[in-house]
Coordinates of N, CA and C in Angstrom, one line a residue:
M1 N 16.3 7.3 19.1 CA 15.3 6.4 19.6 C 13.9 6.7 19.1
A2 N 13.7 8.0 18.9 CA 12.4 8.4 18.3 C 12.2 7.8 16.9
W3 N 13.3 7.8 16.1 CA 13.2 7.2 14.7 C 13.0 5.7 14.8
L4 N 13.6 5.1 15.7 CA 13.4 3.6 15.8 C 11.9 3.4 16.2
R5 N 11.4 4.2 17.1 CA 10.0 4.0 17.5 C 9.1 4.2 16.3
S6 N 9.4 5.2 15.5 CA 8.6 5.5 14.3 C 8.6 4.3 13.4
F7 N 9.8 3.8 13.2 CA 9.9 2.6 12.3 C 9.1 1.4 12.8
L8 N 9.3 1.1 14.1 CA 8.5 0.0 14.7 C 7.0 0.2 14.6
L9 N 6.6 1.5 14.8 CA 5.2 1.8 14.7 C 4.7 1.6 13.3
A10 N 5.5 1.9 12.2 CA 5.1 1.7 10.9 C 5.0 0.2 10.6
L11 N 6.0 -0.6 11.1 CA 6.0 -2.0 10.9 C 4.8 -2.7 11.6
Q12 N 4.5 -2.2 12.8 CA 3.4 -2.7 13.6 C 2.0 -2.4 12.9
F13 N 1.9 -1.2 12.3 CA 0.6 -0.8 11.7 C 0.4 -1.4 10.4
L14 N 1.4 -1.6 9.6 CA 1.2 -2.1 8.3 C 1.4 -3.7 8.1
S15 N 1.7 -4.3 9.2 CA 2.0 -5.8 9.1 C 1.6 -6.5 10.3
I16 N 1.7 -7.8 10.3 CA 1.5 -8.7 11.4 C 2.7 -8.8 12.3
I17 N 3.8 -8.2 11.8 CA 5.1 -8.4 12.5 C 5.1 -7.5 13.8
Q18 N 5.4 -8.1 14.9 CA 5.5 -7.4 16.2 C 6.8 -7.7 16.8
I19 N 7.7 -6.7 16.9 CA 9.0 -6.9 17.4 C 9.1 -6.6 18.9
R20 N 8.4 -5.5 19.3 CA 8.5 -5.2 20.8 C 7.1 -5.1 21.3
G21 N 6.1 -5.8 20.8 CA 4.8 -5.7 21.3 C 4.1 -4.5 20.7
R22 N 2.8 -4.3 21.2 CA 2.1 -3.2 20.7 C 2.6 -1.9 21.3
L23 N 3.0 -1.0 20.5 CA 3.5 0.3 20.9 C 2.3 1.3 21.1
E24 N 2.4 2.1 22.2 CA 1.3 3.1 22.4 C 1.4 4.1 21.3
I25 N 0.3 4.4 20.7 CA 0.3 5.3 19.5 C 0.1 6.8 20.0
R26 N 1.1 7.6 19.7 CA 1.0 9.0 20.0 C 0.8 9.8 18.7
R27 N 0.1 10.9 18.7 CA -0.3 11.6 17.4 C 1.0 12.0 16.7
E28 N 2.0 12.5 17.4 CA 3.2 13.1 16.8 C 4.0 12.0 16.1
D29 N 3.8 10.7 16.5 CA 4.6 9.6 15.9 C 4.0 9.2 14.5
L30 N 2.7 9.5 14.3 CA 2.1 8.9 13.1 C 2.6 9.5 11.8
P31 N 2.7 10.8 11.6 CA 3.2 11.2 10.3 C 4.7 10.9 10.1
R32 N 5.5 10.9 11.2 CA 6.9 10.5 11.1 C 7.0 9.0 10.7
S33 N 6.1 8.2 11.2 CA 6.2 6.7 10.9 C 6.0 6.5 9.4
M34 N 5.3 7.4 8.7 CA 5.1 7.2 7.2 C 6.4 7.3 6.4
I35 N 7.4 8.0 7.0 CA 8.7 8.0 6.3 C 9.2 6.6 6.0
F36 N 8.8 5.6 6.9 CA 9.3 4.3 6.8 C 8.4 3.3 6.0
Y37 N 7.3 3.8 5.5 CA 6.4 2.9 4.8 C 7.1 2.2 3.6
P38 N 7.8 2.9 2.7 CA 8.5 2.1 1.7 C 9.5 1.0 2.2
L39 N 10.1 1.4 3.3 CA 11.1 0.4 3.9 C 10.3 -0.8 4.5
V40 N 9.2 -0.6 5.1 CA 8.3 -1.7 5.5 C 7.9 -2.5 4.3
G41 N 7.5 -1.9 3.2 CA 7.2 -2.6 2.0 C 8.4 -3.4 1.5
L42 N 9.6 -2.9 1.6 CA 10.8 -3.7 1.2 C 10.9 -5.0 2.1
I43 N 10.7 -4.8 3.4 CA 10.8 -6.0 4.3 C 9.7 -7.0 4.0
L44 N 8.5 -6.5 3.7 CA 7.4 -7.5 3.3 C 7.8 -8.1 2.0
G45 N 8.3 -7.4 1.1 CA 8.8 -8.0 -0.2 C 9.8 -9.0 0.0
M46 N 10.7 -8.8 0.9 CA 11.8 -9.9 1.1 C 11.1 -11.1 1.7
I47 N 10.1 -11.0 2.5 CA 9.5 -12.2 3.0 C 8.7 -12.9 1.9
L48 N 8.1 -12.2 1.0 CA 7.4 -12.8 -0.1 C 8.4 -13.5 -1.0
V49 N 9.5 -12.9 -1.3 CA 10.5 -13.5 -2.1 C 11.0 -14.9 -1.5
C50 N 11.2 -14.9 -0.2 CA 11.6 -16.2 0.5 C 10.4 -17.2 0.4
A51 N 9.2 -16.7 0.6 CA 8.1 -17.6 0.5 C 7.9 -18.2 -0.8
H52 N 8.0 -17.4 -1.9 CA 7.9 -17.9 -3.2 C 9.0 -18.8 -3.6
W53 N 10.2 -18.5 -3.2 CA 11.4 -19.3 -3.5 C 11.2 -20.7 -2.9
L54 N 10.6 -20.8 -1.7 CA 10.4 -22.1 -1.0 C 9.2 -22.8 -1.7
C55 N 8.2 -22.1 -2.0 CA 7.0 -22.7 -2.6 C 7.2 -23.3 -4.0
V56 N 8.0 -22.6 -4.8 CA 8.3 -23.1 -6.1 C 9.1 -24.4 -6.1
R57 N 9.8 -24.7 -5.0 CA 10.5 -25.9 -4.9 C 9.7 -27.1 -4.4
A58 N 8.5 -26.8 -3.9 CA 7.6 -27.8 -3.5 C 6.4 -28.0 -4.4
W59 N 6.0 -27.0 -5.1 CA 4.8 -27.0 -6.0 C 5.1 -26.4 -7.3
T60 N 4.1 -26.3 -8.2 CA 4.3 -25.7 -9.5 C 4.4 -24.2 -9.3
P61 N 5.0 -23.5 -10.3 CA 5.0 -22.0 -10.3 C 3.7 -21.4 -10.1
L62 N 2.6 -22.0 -10.6 CA 1.3 -21.4 -10.5 C 0.9 -21.4 -9.0
I63 N 1.1 -22.5 -8.3 CA 0.7 -22.6 -6.9 C 1.6 -21.6 -6.1
A64 N 2.9 -21.5 -6.5 CA 3.8 -20.6 -5.8 C 3.3 -19.1 -5.9
D65 N 2.8 -18.8 -7.1 CA 2.3 -17.4 -7.3 C 1.1 -17.2 -6.5
L66 N 0.2 -18.1 -6.4 CA -1.0 -18.0 -5.6 C -0.6 -17.8 -4.1
M67 N 0.3 -18.7 -3.7 CA 0.8 -18.6 -2.3 C 1.4 -17.2 -2.0
A68 N 2.1 -16.6 -2.9 CA 2.7 -15.3 -2.7 C 1.6 -14.2 -2.6
V69 N 0.6 -14.3 -3.4 CA -0.5 -13.3 -3.3 C -1.3 -13.5 -1.9
L70 N -1.5 -14.7 -1.5 CA -2.2 -15.0 -0.3 C -1.3 -14.6 0.9
S71 N 0.0 -14.8 0.8 CA 0.9 -14.4 1.8 C 1.0 -12.9 2.0
A72 N 1.0 -12.2 0.9 CA 1.0 -10.7 1.0 C -0.3 -10.2 1.7
M73 N -1.4 -10.9 1.4 CA -2.6 -10.5 2.1 C -2.5 -10.8 3.6
M74 N -2.0 -11.9 4.0 CA -1.9 -12.2 5.4 C -0.9 -11.4 6.1
L75 N 0.2 -11.1 5.5 CA 1.3 -10.2 6.1 C 0.7 -8.8 6.5
S76 N -0.2 -8.3 5.6 CA -0.7 -7.0 5.9 C -2.0 -7.1 6.7
R77 N -2.4 -8.3 7.2 CA -3.7 -8.5 7.9 C -4.9 -8.1 7.0
A78 N -4.7 -8.2 5.7 CA -5.8 -7.8 4.8 C -6.3 -6.4 5.1
L79 N -5.4 -5.5 5.7 CA -5.8 -4.2 6.1 C -6.2 -3.3 4.8
H80 N -5.3 -3.4 3.8 CA -5.6 -2.6 2.6 C -6.7 -3.1 1.8
L81 N -6.9 -4.4 1.8 CA -8.1 -5.0 1.1 C -9.4 -4.5 1.8
D82 N -9.4 -4.5 3.1 CA -10.5 -4.0 3.9 C -10.8 -2.5 3.5
G83 N -9.7 -1.7 3.3 CA -9.9 -0.3 2.9 C -10.5 -0.2 1.5
L84 N -10.0 -1.1 0.6 CA -10.5 -1.1 -0.7 C -12.0 -1.5 -0.7
A85 N -12.4 -2.5 0.1 CA -13.8 -2.9 0.1 C -14.7 -1.7 0.6
D86 N -14.3 -1.1 1.7 CA -15.0 0.0 2.3 C -15.1 1.2 1.3
T87 N -14.0 1.5 0.6 CA -14.0 2.6 -0.4 C -14.9 2.3 -1.5
L88 N -14.9 1.1 -2.1 CA -15.8 0.8 -3.2 C -17.3 0.8 -2.7
D89 N -17.6 0.3 -1.5 CA -19.0 0.4 -1.0 C -19.4 1.9 -0.9
G90 N -18.5 2.7 -0.4 CA -18.9 4.1 -0.2 C -19.0 4.9 -1.5
L91 N -18.0 4.8 -2.4 CA -18.0 5.6 -3.6 C -19.1 5.1 -4.6
L92 N -19.3 3.8 -4.6 CA -20.3 3.3 -5.6 C -21.7 3.2 -5.0
G93 N -21.7 3.2 -3.7 CA -23.0 3.1 -3.0 C -23.8 4.4 -2.9
S94 N -23.2 5.5 -3.1 CA -23.9 6.8 -3.1 C -23.1 7.8 -3.8
S95 N -23.7 8.8 -4.4 CA -23.1 9.9 -5.0 C -23.0 11.1 -4.1
V96 N -23.6 11.0 -2.9 CA -23.5 12.1 -1.9 C -22.3 11.9 -1.0
P97 N -21.4 12.9 -1.0 CA -20.2 12.7 -0.2 C -20.4 12.3 1.3
E98 N -21.4 13.0 1.9 CA -21.6 12.6 3.4 C -22.1 11.2 3.5
R99 N -22.9 10.8 2.6 CA -23.5 9.4 2.7 C -22.4 8.4 2.3
S100 N -21.5 8.7 1.4 CA -20.4 7.8 1.0 C -19.5 7.6 2.2
L101 N -19.2 8.7 2.9 CA -18.3 8.6 4.1 C -19.0 7.8 5.2
E102 N -20.3 7.9 5.4 CA -21.0 7.1 6.3 C -20.9 5.6 6.0
I103 N -21.1 5.3 4.7 CA -21.0 3.9 4.3 C -19.6 3.3 4.5
M104 N -18.6 4.1 4.2 CA -17.2 3.7 4.4 C -16.9 3.4 5.8
K105 N -17.5 4.1 6.7 CA -17.3 4.0 8.2 C -18.0 2.7 8.7
D106 N -19.0 2.3 8.0 CA -19.8 1.1 8.5 C -18.9 -0.1 8.3
S107 N -18.9 -0.9 9.4 CA -18.0 -2.1 9.4 C -18.5 -3.3 8.6
S108 N -19.8 -3.2 8.2 CA -20.4 -4.3 7.4 C -19.9 -4.2 6.0
L109 N -19.8 -5.4 5.3 CA -19.3 -5.5 3.9 C -20.5 -5.5 3.0
G110 N -20.4 -4.7 2.0 CA -21.5 -4.6 0.9 C -21.1 -5.4 -0.3
S111 N -22.0 -5.5 -1.3 CA -21.7 -6.2 -2.5 C -20.6 -5.7 -3.3
F112 N -20.4 -4.4 -3.4 CA -19.3 -3.8 -4.1 C -18.0 -4.2 -3.4
G113 N -18.0 -4.2 -2.1 CA -16.8 -4.5 -1.4 C -16.4 -6.0 -1.6
V114 N -17.3 -6.9 -1.6 CA -17.1 -8.3 -1.8 C -16.5 -8.5 -3.2
A115 N -17.2 -7.9 -4.2 CA -16.7 -8.0 -5.6 C -15.3 -7.4 -5.7
G116 N -15.1 -6.3 -5.0 CA -13.7 -5.7 -5.1 C -12.6 -6.6 -4.6
I117 N -12.9 -7.2 -3.4 CA -11.9 -8.1 -2.8 C -11.6 -9.3 -3.7
V118 N -12.6 -10.0 -4.2 CA -12.5 -11.1 -5.0 C -11.8 -10.7 -6.3
G119 N -12.2 -9.7 -6.9 CA -11.6 -9.2 -8.2 C -10.2 -8.8 -8.0
M120 N -9.8 -8.2 -6.9 CA -8.5 -7.7 -6.7 C -7.5 -8.9 -6.5
V121 N -7.9 -9.9 -5.7 CA -7.1 -11.1 -5.5 C -6.9 -11.9 -6.8
L122 N -8.0 -12.0 -7.6 CA -7.8 -12.8 -8.8 C -7.0 -12.0 -9.8
L123 N -7.1 -10.7 -9.9 CA -6.3 -9.9 -10.8 C -4.9 -9.9 -10.5
K124 N -4.6 -9.8 -9.2 CA -3.2 -9.9 -8.7 C -2.5 -11.2 -9.1
F125 N -3.3 -12.3 -8.8 CA -2.8 -13.6 -9.2 C -2.5 -13.7 -10.7
A126 N -3.5 -13.3 -11.5 CA -3.4 -13.4 -12.9 C -2.2 -12.6 -13.4
A127 N -2.0 -11.4 -12.9 CA -1.0 -10.5 -13.3 C 0.4 -11.1 -12.9
L128 N 0.5 -11.6 -11.7 CA 1.8 -12.2 -11.2 C 2.2 -13.4 -12.1
T129 N 1.2 -14.2 -12.5 CA 1.5 -15.3 -13.4 C 2.0 -14.9 -14.7
G130 N 1.7 -13.6 -15.1 CA 2.1 -13.1 -16.4 C 3.5 -12.5 -16.4
V131 N 4.1 -12.4 -15.2 CA 5.5 -11.9 -15.1 C 6.4 -13.1 -15.3
P132 N 7.4 -13.0 -16.2 CA 8.3 -14.1 -16.4 C 9.0 -14.5 -15.2
A133 N 9.4 -15.8 -15.1 CA 10.1 -16.4 -14.0 C 11.4 -15.6 -13.7
S134 N 12.0 -15.2 -14.8 CA 13.3 -14.5 -14.6 C 13.2 -13.1 -13.9
F135 N 12.0 -12.6 -13.8 CA 11.8 -11.3 -13.1 C 10.8 -11.4 -11.9
K136 N 10.4 -12.6 -11.6 CA 9.4 -12.8 -10.6 C 9.8 -12.3 -9.2
L137 N 11.0 -12.7 -8.8 CA 11.5 -12.3 -7.4 C 11.6 -10.8 -7.3
E138 N 12.1 -10.1 -8.4 CA 12.3 -8.7 -8.4 C 10.9 -8.0 -8.3
T139 N 9.9 -8.6 -8.9 CA 8.5 -8.1 -8.9 C 8.0 -8.1 -7.4
L140 N 8.2 -9.3 -6.8 CA 7.7 -9.4 -5.4 C 8.3 -8.5 -4.5
L141 N 9.6 -8.1 -4.8 CA 10.3 -7.2 -3.9 C 9.9 -5.8 -4.2
L142 N 9.6 -5.4 -5.4 CA 9.4 -4.0 -5.8 C 8.0 -3.6 -5.5
V143 N 7.0 -4.4 -5.8 CA 5.6 -4.0 -5.8 C 5.2 -3.5 -4.3
P144 N 5.5 -4.2 -3.3 CA 5.1 -3.7 -1.9 C 5.7 -2.4 -1.6
V145 N 6.9 -2.1 -2.1 CA 7.6 -0.8 -1.8 C 6.8 0.3 -2.5
L146 N 6.4 0.2 -3.7 CA 5.7 1.2 -4.4 C 4.3 1.4 -3.9
G147 N 3.7 0.2 -3.5 CA 2.3 0.3 -3.0 C 2.3 1.1 -1.7
R148 N 3.3 0.9 -0.8 CA 3.3 1.7 0.5 C 3.7 3.1 0.2
H149 N 4.5 3.4 -0.7 CA 4.8 4.8 -1.1 C 3.6 5.5 -1.5
S150 N 2.7 4.8 -2.3 CA 1.5 5.5 -2.8 C 0.6 6.0 -1.6
M151 N 0.6 5.2 -0.5 CA -0.2 5.7 0.6 C 0.4 7.0 1.2
V152 N 1.7 7.1 1.2 CA 2.3 8.3 1.8 C 2.0 9.5 0.8
Q153 N 2.2 9.2 -0.5 CA 1.9 10.3 -1.5 C 0.5 10.8 -1.4
L154 N -0.4 9.8 -1.4 CA -1.9 10.1 -1.4 C -2.2 11.0 -0.1
A155 N -1.6 10.6 1.0 CA -1.9 11.4 2.2 C -1.3 12.8 2.1
F156 N -0.1 12.9 1.5 CA 0.6 14.2 1.3 C -0.2 15.1 0.4
L157 N -0.8 14.6 -0.6 CA -1.4 15.4 -1.6 C -2.9 15.8 -1.3
S158 N -3.4 15.2 -0.3 CA -4.9 15.3 0.0 C -5.2 15.8 1.4
P159 N -6.3 16.5 1.5 CA -6.8 16.8 2.9 C -7.5 15.6 3.4
Y160 N -7.8 15.7 4.7 CA -8.6 14.6 5.3 C -10.1 14.9 5.1
A161 N -10.8 13.9 4.8 CA -12.2 14.1 4.3 C -13.2 14.3 5.5
R162 N -12.9 13.6 6.6 CA -13.9 13.7 7.7 C -13.7 14.8 8.6
A163 N -14.6 15.7 8.8 CA -14.5 16.8 9.7 C -14.4 16.4 11.1
A164 N -15.1 15.3 11.5 CA -15.1 14.8 12.8 C -13.8 14.1 13.2
G165 N -12.9 13.8 12.2 CA -11.6 13.2 12.5 C -11.7 11.7 12.5
G166 N -10.6 11.1 12.9 CA -10.4 9.6 12.9 C -9.0 9.3 13.0
L167 N -8.6 8.1 13.0 CA -7.2 7.7 13.1 C -6.4 8.2 11.9
G168 N -7.0 8.2 10.8 CA -6.3 8.7 9.6 C -6.0 10.2 9.6
K169 N -6.8 11.0 10.4 CA -6.6 12.4 10.4 C -5.2 12.9 10.7
A170 N -4.6 12.2 11.8 CA -3.3 12.6 12.2 C -2.3 12.2 11.1
F171 N -2.5 11.1 10.4 CA -1.6 10.7 9.4 C -1.6 11.8 8.3
V172 N -2.8 12.2 7.9 CA -3.0 13.1 6.7 C -2.7 14.6 7.1
D173 N -3.3 15.1 8.1 CA -3.2 16.5 8.4 C -1.8 16.9 8.8
D174 N -1.1 16.0 9.5 CA 0.2 16.4 10.1 C 1.4 16.0 9.2
L175 N 1.1 15.4 8.1 CA 2.1 15.0 7.1 C 2.6 16.2 6.3
S176 N 3.9 16.4 6.3 CA 4.5 17.5 5.6 C 5.5 17.1 4.6
L177 N 6.1 18.0 3.9 CA 7.1 17.7 2.9 C 8.3 17.1 3.5
R178 N 8.7 17.4 4.8 CA 9.8 16.8 5.4 C 9.6 15.3 5.7
H179 N 8.3 14.9 5.8 CA 8.0 13.5 5.9 C 7.9 12.8 4.6
Y180 N 7.3 13.5 3.6 CA 7.1 12.8 2.3 C 8.4 12.6 1.5
L181 N 9.3 13.6 1.5 CA 10.5 13.5 0.7 C 11.4 12.3 1.0
P182 N 11.6 12.1 2.3 CA 12.4 10.9 2.6 C 11.8 9.6 2.1
A183 N 10.4 9.5 2.3 CA 9.7 8.3 1.8 C 9.8 8.2 0.3
A184 N 9.6 9.3 -0.4 CA 9.7 9.2 -1.9 C 11.1 8.8 -2.3
A185 N 12.1 9.4 -1.6 CA 13.5 9.1 -2.0 C 13.9 7.6 -1.8
S186 N 13.4 7.1 -0.6 CA 13.7 5.7 -0.4 C 13.0 4.8 -1.4
A187 N 11.8 5.2 -1.8 CA 11.1 4.4 -2.8 C 11.8 4.4 -4.2
V188 N 12.3 5.6 -4.5 CA 13.1 5.7 -5.8 C 14.3 4.9 -5.7
V189 N 15.1 5.0 -4.6 CA 16.3 4.2 -4.5 C 16.1 2.7 -4.6
C190 N 15.0 2.3 -3.9 CA 14.7 0.9 -3.9 C 14.3 0.4 -5.3
G191 N 13.5 1.3 -6.0 CA 13.0 1.0 -7.3 C 14.2 0.8 -8.3
F192 N 15.2 1.7 -8.2 CA 16.3 1.6 -9.1 C 17.2 0.4 -8.7
W193 N 17.4 0.2 -7.4 CA 18.2 -0.9 -7.0 C 17.6 -2.3 -7.4
I194 N 16.3 -2.4 -7.4 CA 15.6 -3.7 -7.7 C 15.5 -3.9 -9.2
A195 N 15.1 -2.8 -9.9 CA 14.7 -3.0 -11.3 C 15.3 -2.0 -12.3
G196 N 16.3 -1.2 -11.8 CA 16.9 -0.3 -12.7 C 16.0 0.8 -13.3
T197 N 16.1 1.0 -14.6 CA 15.3 2.0 -15.2 C 13.8 1.7 -15.2
W198 N 13.5 0.4 -15.3 CA 12.1 0.0 -15.2 C 11.5 0.4 -13.8
G199 N 12.3 0.3 -12.8 CA 11.8 0.7 -11.5 C 11.5 2.1 -11.4
L200 N 12.3 3.0 -12.0 CA 12.1 4.4 -12.0 C 10.9 4.8 -12.9
L201 N 10.7 4.1 -14.0 CA 9.6 4.4 -14.8 C 8.3 4.0 -14.1
L202 N 8.3 2.8 -13.4 CA 7.1 2.4 -12.7 C 6.8 3.4 -11.6
F203 N 7.8 3.9 -10.9 CA 7.6 4.9 -9.8 C 6.9 6.1 -10.4
A204 N 7.4 6.6 -11.6 CA 6.8 7.8 -12.2 C 5.4 7.5 -12.6
F205 N 5.1 6.4 -13.2 CA 3.8 6.0 -13.6 C 2.8 6.0 -12.5
L206 N 3.2 5.4 -11.4 CA 2.3 5.3 -10.2 C 2.2 6.6 -9.5
W207 N 3.2 7.5 -9.6 CA 3.1 8.8 -9.0 C 2.0 9.6 -9.7
V208 N 1.9 9.5 -11.0 CA 0.8 10.2 -11.8 C -0.5 9.6 -11.4
V209 N -0.6 8.2 -11.4 CA -1.8 7.6 -11.0 C -2.3 8.0 -9.6
T210 N -1.4 8.1 -8.7 CA -1.8 8.5 -7.3 C -2.2 9.9 -7.3
W211 N -1.6 10.8 -8.0 CA -2.1 12.2 -8.1 C -3.5 12.2 -8.7
L212 N -3.8 11.4 -9.7 CA -5.2 11.4 -10.2 C -6.1 10.8 -9.1
Q213 N -5.7 9.8 -8.4 CA -6.5 9.3 -7.3 C -6.8 10.4 -6.3
S214 N -5.9 11.2 -6.0 CA -6.1 12.3 -5.0 C -7.1 13.3 -5.5
L215 N -7.1 13.5 -6.8 CA -8.1 14.4 -7.4 C -9.5 13.8 -7.4
L216 N -9.6 12.5 -7.6 CA -10.9 11.8 -7.6 C -11.4 11.8 -6.2
A217 N -10.6 11.5 -5.2 CA -11.0 11.5 -3.8 C -11.5 12.9 -3.4
L218 N -10.8 13.9 -3.8 CA -11.2 15.3 -3.4 C -12.5 15.7 -4.0
R219 N -12.7 15.2 -5.3 CA -14.0 15.6 -5.9 C -15.2 14.8 -5.3
R220 N -14.9 13.5 -5.0 CA -16.0 12.7 -4.6 C -16.4 12.9 -3.1
V221 N -15.4 12.9 -2.2 CA -15.7 13.0 -0.8 C -14.9 14.1 -0.1
G222 N -14.2 15.0 -0.8 CA -13.6 16.1 -0.2 C -12.2 15.8 0.4
G223 N -11.6 14.6 0.0 CA -10.3 14.3 0.5 C -10.2 12.8 0.7
V224 N -9.2 12.4 1.6 CA -9.0 11.0 1.8 C -9.3 10.5 3.2
T225 N -9.5 9.2 3.4 CA -9.6 8.6 4.7 C -8.6 7.5 4.7
G226 N -8.5 6.8 5.9 CA -7.6 5.7 6.0 C -8.0 4.6 5.0
D227 N -9.3 4.4 4.8 CA -9.8 3.4 3.8 C -9.3 3.7 2.4
I228 N -9.4 5.0 2.0 CA -9.0 5.4 0.7 C -7.5 5.2 0.5
L229 N -6.7 5.4 1.6 CA -5.2 5.2 1.5 C -5.0 3.7 1.2
G230 N -5.7 2.8 1.9 CA -5.5 1.4 1.7 C -6.0 1.0 0.3
A231 N -7.1 1.6 -0.1 CA -7.5 1.3 -1.5 C -6.5 1.7 -2.5
G232 N -5.9 2.9 -2.3 CA -4.9 3.3 -3.2 C -3.7 2.4 -3.3
C233 N -3.3 1.8 -2.2 CA -2.2 0.9 -2.1 C -2.6 -0.4 -3.0
E234 N -3.8 -0.9 -2.8 CA -4.2 -2.1 -3.5 C -4.3 -1.8 -5.0
V235 N -4.9 -0.8 -5.4 CA -5.0 -0.5 -6.8 C -3.7 -0.3 -7.5
N236 N -2.8 0.4 -6.8 CA -1.5 0.7 -7.4 C -0.6 -0.6 -7.4
E237 N -0.8 -1.5 -6.5 CA 0.0 -2.7 -6.5 C -0.5 -3.5 -7.7
V238 N -1.8 -3.6 -8.0 CA -2.2 -4.4 -9.1 C -1.8 -3.8 -10.4
L239 N -1.8 -2.4 -10.5 CA -1.4 -1.7 -11.7 C 0.1 -2.0 -11.9
A240 N 0.9 -2.0 -10.8 CA 2.3 -2.3 -11.0 C 2.5 -3.7 -11.5
L241 N 1.8 -4.7 -11.0 CA 1.9 -6.0 -11.5 C 1.5 -6.1 -13.0
L242 N 0.4 -5.5 -13.4 CA 0.0 -5.5 -14.8 C 1.1 -4.8 -15.7
F243 N 1.7 -3.7 -15.2 CA 2.7 -3.0 -15.9 C 3.9 -3.9 -16.1
L244 N 4.3 -4.6 -15.1 CA 5.5 -5.5 -15.2 C 5.2 -6.7 -16.1
A245 N 4.0 -7.2 -15.9 CA 3.6 -8.4 -16.8 C 3.6 -8.0 -18.3
A246 N 3.2 -6.8 -18.6 CA 3.1 -6.3 -19.9 C 4.5 -6.0 -20.5
R247 N 5.4 -5.4 -19.7 CA 6.7 -5.0 -20.2 C 7.8 -6.1 -20.1
M248 N 7.6 -7.0 -19.1 CA 8.6 -8.0 -18.9 C 8.3 -9.3 -19.6
G249 N 7.0 -9.5 -19.9 CA 6.5 -10.7 -20.4 C 6.9 -10.9 -21.9

């Protein structure tokens, strides 16, 4: 029952899907829920595949691709895009770590954040259109899996940046190897099942990218926050799309 609770918590936190209503969040549930992040990504990917399959029968492939990108944003409540915007505002708005963290915590959206959101949506759309139709559905299935795994890896490799704590502190500080390994294994299995060798290569590529992101976060602000985890997911998803557009196109 505890594992089911952790899965539902991951599904509730990462998406608009609510199966049993809002679950009460307990600290010990948070790192365990991250085991299921790639699985939640797979579920979201399945929804995107269905949405794209339906849209391409009503409209042109270009419109179907745009609807898939917008659907992905809505399914996640734009949570990761919000993290990307806050991260860009913080890291580009100041070179002082403490000030950067203050900016990231501010709920207002700055110019860097706005530009980041617009640029990310456009880049995802352009990259998705570059993936051939014969591999489009596999792409929509694979990318959310690898994006959610990146969040777990980034949390595992990094300390939490804010001394005062926050919701992300329990995710990061309490996450251990026994939580990360099952998440990584599920992402690898899904990657191979969906895309074979290309799925494994893409996993390895993004693993290195995420490791570099952890080093950058450590250098700039002393670790990661919830916003940085969301930003990592968004950046790695668009990199995955660009990778697949280049290799499969």
